[in-house]
């Protein structure tokens, strides 16, 4: 296998929590004769990484930091139904089918891209920029975005490290321009009471 997954904490008894979370998201699991006895499956988890704001702006060299979180795709009958983000043994966040389909497609593209080369798959999250991606860590690292700065889900596309860093800087600058300017502190002149 060309992708070497890092060892993640084991999860236990998450099916009921997932079913409840998906119901709240408006994406309940299928019920009925076909669903009875069918267990949910999880893909191998990938560790979640983030980047400092200085590095996002291009002011510092990018140094990805592990967040302590892991992300996995939840499959129901072989179909992606949710993305589970967890820390330790407990679920932290559940996202719906859109997120699950994008992550699964990016992981499949990662497997195809890797070929005979060995990579460690990781997941990059830059929430302020609306950028997420599968990161293939290793010699000649590449990134496969699941969000590329917009609400739309892109087709799985492999970015070289330099191209992905340009994407980050471009969206950081766009976001910085859209924020209102910070108000300057007013200068008060003190006058002596007469």
PDB file of C-alpha atoms in Angstrom:
ATOM      1  CA  UNK A   1       0.000   0.000   0.000  1.00  0.00           C
ATOM      2  CA  UNK A   2       1.372   3.412  -0.906  1.00  0.00           C
ATOM      3  CA  UNK A   3      -0.419   5.345   1.850  1.00  0.00           C
ATOM      4  CA  UNK A   4       0.879   4.773   5.378  1.00  0.00           C
ATOM      5  CA  UNK A   5      -1.763   5.827   7.866  1.00  0.00           C
ATOM      6  CA  UNK A   6      -0.611   6.955  11.293  1.00  0.00           C
ATOM      7  CA  UNK A   7      -1.884   5.066  14.317  1.00  0.00           C
ATOM      8  CA  UNK A   8      -5.021   6.756  15.629  1.00  0.00           C
ATOM      9  CA  UNK A   9      -6.834   6.307  18.938  1.00  0.00           C
ATOM     10  CA  UNK A  10      -9.470   3.562  18.864  1.00  0.00           C
ATOM     11  CA  UNK A  11     -13.108   4.672  18.839  1.00  0.00           C
ATOM     12  CA  UNK A  12     -15.837   2.756  20.629  1.00  0.00           C
ATOM     13  CA  UNK A  13     -19.628   2.897  20.564  1.00  0.00           C
ATOM     14  CA  UNK A  14     -20.039   5.846  18.207  1.00  0.00           C
ATOM     15  CA  UNK A  15     -22.943   4.490  16.123  1.00  0.00           C
ATOM     16  CA  UNK A  16     -25.709   5.952  18.324  1.00  0.00           C
ATOM     17  CA  UNK A  17     -23.970   9.329  18.595  1.00  0.00           C
ATOM     18  CA  UNK A  18     -23.481   9.395  14.821  1.00  0.00           C
ATOM     19  CA  UNK A  19     -27.085   8.463  14.112  1.00  0.00           C
ATOM     20  CA  UNK A  20     -28.302  11.243  16.441  1.00  0.00           C
ATOM     21  CA  UNK A  21     -25.889  13.823  14.963  1.00  0.00           C
ATOM     22  CA  UNK A  22     -26.907  12.936  11.400  1.00  0.00           C
ATOM     23  CA  UNK A  23     -30.581  13.232  12.331  1.00  0.00           C
ATOM     24  CA  UNK A  24     -29.875  16.745  13.668  1.00  0.00           C
ATOM     25  CA  UNK A  25     -28.027  17.583  10.437  1.00  0.00           C
ATOM     26  CA  UNK A  26     -31.122  16.545   8.470  1.00  0.00           C
ATOM     27  CA  UNK A  27     -29.331  13.526   7.034  1.00  0.00           C
ATOM     28  CA  UNK A  28     -30.686  10.538   8.980  1.00  0.00           C
ATOM     29  CA  UNK A  29     -29.383   7.052   8.341  1.00  0.00           C
ATOM     30  CA  UNK A  30     -31.524   4.770   6.204  1.00  0.00           C
ATOM     31  CA  UNK A  31     -33.903   2.564   8.117  1.00  0.00           C
ATOM     32  CA  UNK A  32     -35.994  -0.406   7.162  1.00  0.00           C
ATOM     33  CA  UNK A  33     -35.429  -3.972   6.058  1.00  0.00           C
ATOM     34  CA  UNK A  34     -32.208  -3.247   4.110  1.00  0.00           C
ATOM     35  CA  UNK A  35     -30.576  -1.349   6.994  1.00  0.00           C
ATOM     36  CA  UNK A  36     -31.251  -3.914   9.753  1.00  0.00           C
ATOM     37  CA  UNK A  37     -28.023  -5.495  10.918  1.00  0.00           C
ATOM     38  CA  UNK A  38     -25.880  -3.249   8.771  1.00  0.00           C
ATOM     39  CA  UNK A  39     -23.050  -1.682  10.751  1.00  0.00           C
ATOM     40  CA  UNK A  40     -21.469   1.658  10.042  1.00  0.00           C
ATOM     41  CA  UNK A  41     -17.871   1.521   8.891  1.00  0.00           C
ATOM     42  CA  UNK A  42     -15.072   4.058   9.323  1.00  0.00           C
ATOM     43  CA  UNK A  43     -12.232   4.659   6.901  1.00  0.00           C
ATOM     44  CA  UNK A  44      -8.750   4.788   8.366  1.00  0.00           C
ATOM     45  CA  UNK A  45      -8.452   8.093  10.233  1.00  0.00           C
ATOM     46  CA  UNK A  46      -6.104  10.861   9.127  1.00  0.00           C
ATOM     47  CA  UNK A  47      -4.546  13.290  11.574  1.00  0.00           C
ATOM     48  CA  UNK A  48      -5.686  16.929  11.332  1.00  0.00           C
ATOM     49  CA  UNK A  49      -3.082  19.677  10.914  1.00  0.00           C
ATOM     50  CA  UNK A  50      -3.286  23.456  10.924  1.00  0.00           C
ATOM     51  CA  UNK A  51      -1.068  26.425  10.085  1.00  0.00           C
ATOM     52  CA  UNK A  52      -0.308  29.617  12.020  1.00  0.00           C
ATOM     53  CA  UNK A  53      -1.825  32.903  10.833  1.00  0.00           C
ATOM     54  CA  UNK A  54       1.681  34.304  10.136  1.00  0.00           C
ATOM     55  CA  UNK A  55       2.434  31.386   7.839  1.00  0.00           C
ATOM     56  CA  UNK A  56      -0.954  31.762   6.129  1.00  0.00           C
ATOM     57  CA  UNK A  57      -0.062  35.361   5.344  1.00  0.00           C
ATOM     58  CA  UNK A  58       3.290  34.301   3.899  1.00  0.00           C
ATOM     59  CA  UNK A  59       5.193  36.088   6.697  1.00  0.00           C
ATOM     60  CA  UNK A  60       6.682  32.854   8.008  1.00  0.00           C
ATOM     61  CA  UNK A  61       7.724  29.537   6.511  1.00  0.00           C
ATOM     62  CA  UNK A  62       4.801  27.080   6.569  1.00  0.00           C
ATOM     63  CA  UNK A  63       5.123  24.697   9.496  1.00  0.00           C
ATOM     64  CA  UNK A  64       2.141  22.435   9.832  1.00  0.00           C
ATOM     65  CA  UNK A  65       1.105  21.632  13.418  1.00  0.00           C
ATOM     66  CA  UNK A  66      -0.787  18.563  14.546  1.00  0.00           C
ATOM     67  CA  UNK A  67      -4.016  19.620  16.253  1.00  0.00           C
ATOM     68  CA  UNK A  68      -4.574  16.429  18.236  1.00  0.00           C
ATOM     69  CA  UNK A  69      -7.697  15.752  16.170  1.00  0.00           C
ATOM     70  CA  UNK A  70      -8.378  12.944  13.698  1.00  0.00           C
ATOM     71  CA  UNK A  71     -10.864  12.757  10.832  1.00  0.00           C
ATOM     72  CA  UNK A  72     -12.509   9.717   9.255  1.00  0.00           C
ATOM     73  CA  UNK A  73     -15.279   9.049   6.736  1.00  0.00           C
ATOM     74  CA  UNK A  74     -18.327   7.173   7.998  1.00  0.00           C
ATOM     75  CA  UNK A  75     -19.703   4.668   5.493  1.00  0.00           C
ATOM     76  CA  UNK A  76     -23.216   3.213   5.582  1.00  0.00           C
ATOM     77  CA  UNK A  77     -23.618   0.358   3.142  1.00  0.00           C
ATOM     78  CA  UNK A  78     -20.426   1.481   1.384  1.00  0.00           C
ATOM     79  CA  UNK A  79     -21.735   5.035   0.831  1.00  0.00           C
ATOM     80  CA  UNK A  80     -20.164   8.068   2.531  1.00  0.00           C
ATOM     81  CA  UNK A  81     -22.704   9.509   4.995  1.00  0.00           C
ATOM     82  CA  UNK A  82     -20.639  11.630   7.375  1.00  0.00           C
ATOM     83  CA  UNK A  83     -17.233  12.853   8.390  1.00  0.00           C
ATOM     84  CA  UNK A  84     -16.312  12.178  11.990  1.00  0.00           C
ATOM     85  CA  UNK A  85     -13.732  14.328  13.726  1.00  0.00           C
ATOM     86  CA  UNK A  86     -12.510  12.982  17.047  1.00  0.00           C
ATOM     87  CA  UNK A  87      -9.929  13.377  19.758  1.00  0.00           C
ATOM     88  CA  UNK A  88      -8.921  10.490  21.945  1.00  0.00           C
ATOM     89  CA  UNK A  89     -11.805   8.024  21.988  1.00  0.00           C
ATOM     90  CA  UNK A  90     -14.709  10.444  21.643  1.00  0.00           C
ATOM     91  CA  UNK A  91     -16.429  12.188  18.757  1.00  0.00           C
ATOM     92  CA  UNK A  92     -15.870  15.930  18.599  1.00  0.00           C
ATOM     93  CA  UNK A  93     -17.733  16.902  15.438  1.00  0.00           C
ATOM     94  CA  UNK A  94     -19.866  15.263  12.769  1.00  0.00           C
ATOM     95  CA  UNK A  95     -20.292  16.731   9.299  1.00  0.00           C
ATOM     96  CA  UNK A  96     -22.722  15.485   6.649  1.00  0.00           C
ATOM     97  CA  UNK A  97     -22.602  13.718   3.297  1.00  0.00           C
ATOM     98  CA  UNK A  98     -21.081  16.650   1.417  1.00  0.00           C
ATOM     99  CA  UNK A  99     -17.976  16.655   3.609  1.00  0.00           C
ATOM    100  CA  UNK A 100     -17.784  12.852   3.620  1.00  0.00           C
ATOM    101  CA  UNK A 101     -17.994  12.553  -0.165  1.00  0.00           C
ATOM    102  CA  UNK A 102     -15.320  15.214  -0.669  1.00  0.00           C
ATOM    103  CA  UNK A 103     -12.903  13.617   1.817  1.00  0.00           C
ATOM    104  CA  UNK A 104     -13.445  10.127   0.410  1.00  0.00           C
ATOM    105  CA  UNK A 105     -12.890  11.383  -3.173  1.00  0.00           C
ATOM    106  CA  UNK A 106      -9.698  13.186  -2.098  1.00  0.00           C
ATOM    107  CA  UNK A 107      -8.396  10.055  -0.329  1.00  0.00           C
ATOM    108  CA  UNK A 108      -9.107   7.979  -3.449  1.00  0.00           C
ATOM    109  CA  UNK A 109      -7.271  10.558  -5.583  1.00  0.00           C
ATOM    110  CA  UNK A 110      -4.409  10.457  -3.076  1.00  0.00           C
ATOM    111  CA  UNK A 111      -4.148   6.675  -3.391  1.00  0.00           C
ATOM    112  CA  UNK A 112      -4.141   6.969  -7.190  1.00  0.00           C
ATOM    113  CA  UNK A 113      -1.527   9.764  -7.166  1.00  0.00           C
ATOM    114  CA  UNK A 114       0.792   7.945  -4.765  1.00  0.00           C
ATOM    115  CA  UNK A 115       1.230   4.932  -7.036  1.00  0.00           C
ATOM    116  CA  UNK A 116       4.307   3.113  -5.737  1.00  0.00           C
ATOM    117  CA  UNK A 117       5.571   6.088  -3.714  1.00  0.00           C
ATOM    118  CA  UNK A 118       5.032   6.115   0.025  1.00  0.00           C
ATOM    119  CA  UNK A 119       3.162   9.003   1.662  1.00  0.00           C
ATOM    120  CA  UNK A 120       1.524   9.666   5.018  1.00  0.00           C
ATOM    121  CA  UNK A 121      -1.981  11.036   4.442  1.00  0.00           C
ATOM    122  CA  UNK A 122      -2.933  13.930   6.701  1.00  0.00           C
ATOM    123  CA  UNK A 123      -5.744  16.457   6.691  1.00  0.00           C
ATOM    124  CA  UNK A 124      -5.155  20.217   6.593  1.00  0.00           C
ATOM    125  CA  UNK A 125      -7.738  22.626   8.045  1.00  0.00           C
ATOM    126  CA  UNK A 126      -7.655  26.418   7.604  1.00  0.00           C
ATOM    127  CA  UNK A 127     -11.184  27.358   8.716  1.00  0.00           C
ATOM    128  CA  UNK A 128     -10.757  31.145   8.508  1.00  0.00           C
ATOM    129  CA  UNK A 129      -9.824  30.767   4.835  1.00  0.00           C
ATOM    130  CA  UNK A 130     -12.358  28.033   4.066  1.00  0.00           C
ATOM    131  CA  UNK A 131      -9.576  25.738   2.885  1.00  0.00           C
ATOM    132  CA  UNK A 132      -9.293  22.031   3.716  1.00  0.00           C
ATOM    133  CA  UNK A 133      -7.189  19.405   1.962  1.00  0.00           C
ATOM    134  CA  UNK A 134      -5.709  15.949   2.113  1.00  0.00           C
ATOM    135  CA  UNK A 135      -1.950  16.389   2.495  1.00  0.00           C
ATOM    136  CA  UNK A 136       0.334  13.644   1.243  1.00  0.00           C
ATOM    137  CA  UNK A 137       3.356  14.101   3.472  1.00  0.00           C
ATOM    138  CA  UNK A 138       6.660  12.726   2.232  1.00  0.00           C
ATOM    139  CA  UNK A 139       9.169  13.473  -0.491  1.00  0.00           C
ATOM    140  CA  UNK A 140       7.595  15.955  -2.911  1.00  0.00           C
ATOM    141  CA  UNK A 141       4.476  16.570  -0.790  1.00  0.00           C
ATOM    142  CA  UNK A 142       1.190  17.326  -2.514  1.00  0.00           C
ATOM    143  CA  UNK A 143      -2.227  18.571  -1.423  1.00  0.00           C
ATOM    144  CA  UNK A 144      -5.695  17.630  -2.660  1.00  0.00           C
ATOM    145  CA  UNK A 145      -8.239  20.279  -1.557  1.00  0.00           C
ATOM    146  CA  UNK A 146     -11.714  19.331  -0.347  1.00  0.00           C
ATOM    147  CA  UNK A 147     -12.458  23.091  -0.040  1.00  0.00           C
ATOM    148  CA  UNK A 148     -10.427  25.696  -1.898  1.00  0.00           C
ATOM    149  CA  UNK A 149     -11.588  28.962  -0.394  1.00  0.00           C
ATOM    150  CA  UNK A 150     -15.268  28.807  -1.305  1.00  0.00           C
ATOM    151  CA  UNK A 151     -18.398  26.966  -0.236  1.00  0.00           C
ATOM    152  CA  UNK A 152     -18.241  24.819  -3.363  1.00  0.00           C
ATOM    153  CA  UNK A 153     -16.563  21.405  -3.284  1.00  0.00           C
ATOM    154  CA  UNK A 154     -13.827  21.193  -5.943  1.00  0.00           C
ATOM    155  CA  UNK A 155     -13.084  18.136  -8.036  1.00  0.00           C
ATOM    156  CA  UNK A 156     -10.087  16.275  -6.547  1.00  0.00           C
ATOM    157  CA  UNK A 157      -7.054  18.085  -7.979  1.00  0.00           C
ATOM    158  CA  UNK A 158      -3.445  17.499  -6.961  1.00  0.00           C
ATOM    159  CA  UNK A 159      -1.528  20.669  -6.021  1.00  0.00           C
ATOM    160  CA  UNK A 160       2.223  20.775  -5.587  1.00  0.00           C
ATOM    161  CA  UNK A 161       3.332  22.321  -2.304  1.00  0.00           C
ATOM    162  CA  UNK A 162       4.222  25.666  -3.951  1.00  0.00           C
ATOM    163  CA  UNK A 163       0.834  25.852  -5.711  1.00  0.00           C
ATOM    164  CA  UNK A 164      -1.036  25.096  -2.482  1.00  0.00           C
ATOM    165  CA  UNK A 165       0.912  27.753  -0.574  1.00  0.00           C
ATOM    166  CA  UNK A 166      -0.017  30.290  -3.300  1.00  0.00           C
ATOM    167  CA  UNK A 167      -3.685  29.314  -2.885  1.00  0.00           C
ATOM    168  CA  UNK A 168      -3.414  29.934   0.868  1.00  0.00           C
ATOM    169  CA  UNK A 169      -1.722  33.322   0.470  1.00  0.00           C
ATOM    170  CA  UNK A 170      -4.221  34.421  -2.201  1.00  0.00           C
ATOM    171  CA  UNK A 171      -7.197  33.643   0.042  1.00  0.00           C
ATOM    172  CA  UNK A 172      -5.497  35.143   3.085  1.00  0.00           C
ATOM    173  CA  UNK A 173      -4.966  38.425   1.210  1.00  0.00           C
ATOM    174  CA  UNK A 174      -8.552  38.369  -0.092  1.00  0.00           C
ATOM    175  CA  UNK A 175      -9.857  37.827   3.429  1.00  0.00           C
ATOM    176  CA  UNK A 176      -7.618  40.569   4.856  1.00  0.00           C
ATOM    177  CA  UNK A 177      -8.963  43.055   2.263  1.00  0.00           C
ATOM    178  CA  UNK A 178     -12.559  42.214   3.141  1.00  0.00           C
ATOM    179  CA  UNK A 179     -12.142  42.898   6.868  1.00  0.00           C
ATOM    180  CA  UNK A 180     -12.916  46.386   8.134  1.00  0.00           C
ATOM    181  CA  UNK A 181      -9.919  48.461   9.144  1.00  0.00           C
ATOM    182  CA  UNK A 182      -9.165  48.508  12.841  1.00  0.00           C
ATOM    183  CA  UNK A 183     -10.266  51.734  14.457  1.00  0.00           C
ATOM    184  CA  UNK A 184      -7.368  53.784  15.701  1.00  0.00           C
ATOM    185  CA  UNK A 185      -7.295  54.605  19.357  1.00  0.00           C
ATOM    186  CA  UNK A 186      -8.447  58.142  19.902  1.00  0.00           C
ATOM    187  CA  UNK A 187      -5.974  60.450  21.511  1.00  0.00           C
ATOM    188  CA  UNK A 188      -7.382  62.326  24.461  1.00  0.00           C
ATOM    189  CA  UNK A 189      -5.853  65.551  25.539  1.00  0.00           C
ATOM    190  CA  UNK A 190      -6.066  66.218  29.162  1.00  0.00           C
ATOM    191  CA  UNK A 191      -6.743  69.717  30.243  1.00  0.00           C
ATOM    192  CA  UNK A 192      -6.168  70.996  33.706  1.00  0.00           C
ATOM    193  CA  UNK A 193      -9.271  71.954  35.572  1.00  0.00           C
ATOM    194  CA  UNK A 194      -9.233  75.585  36.587  1.00  0.00           C
TER     195      UNK A 194
END
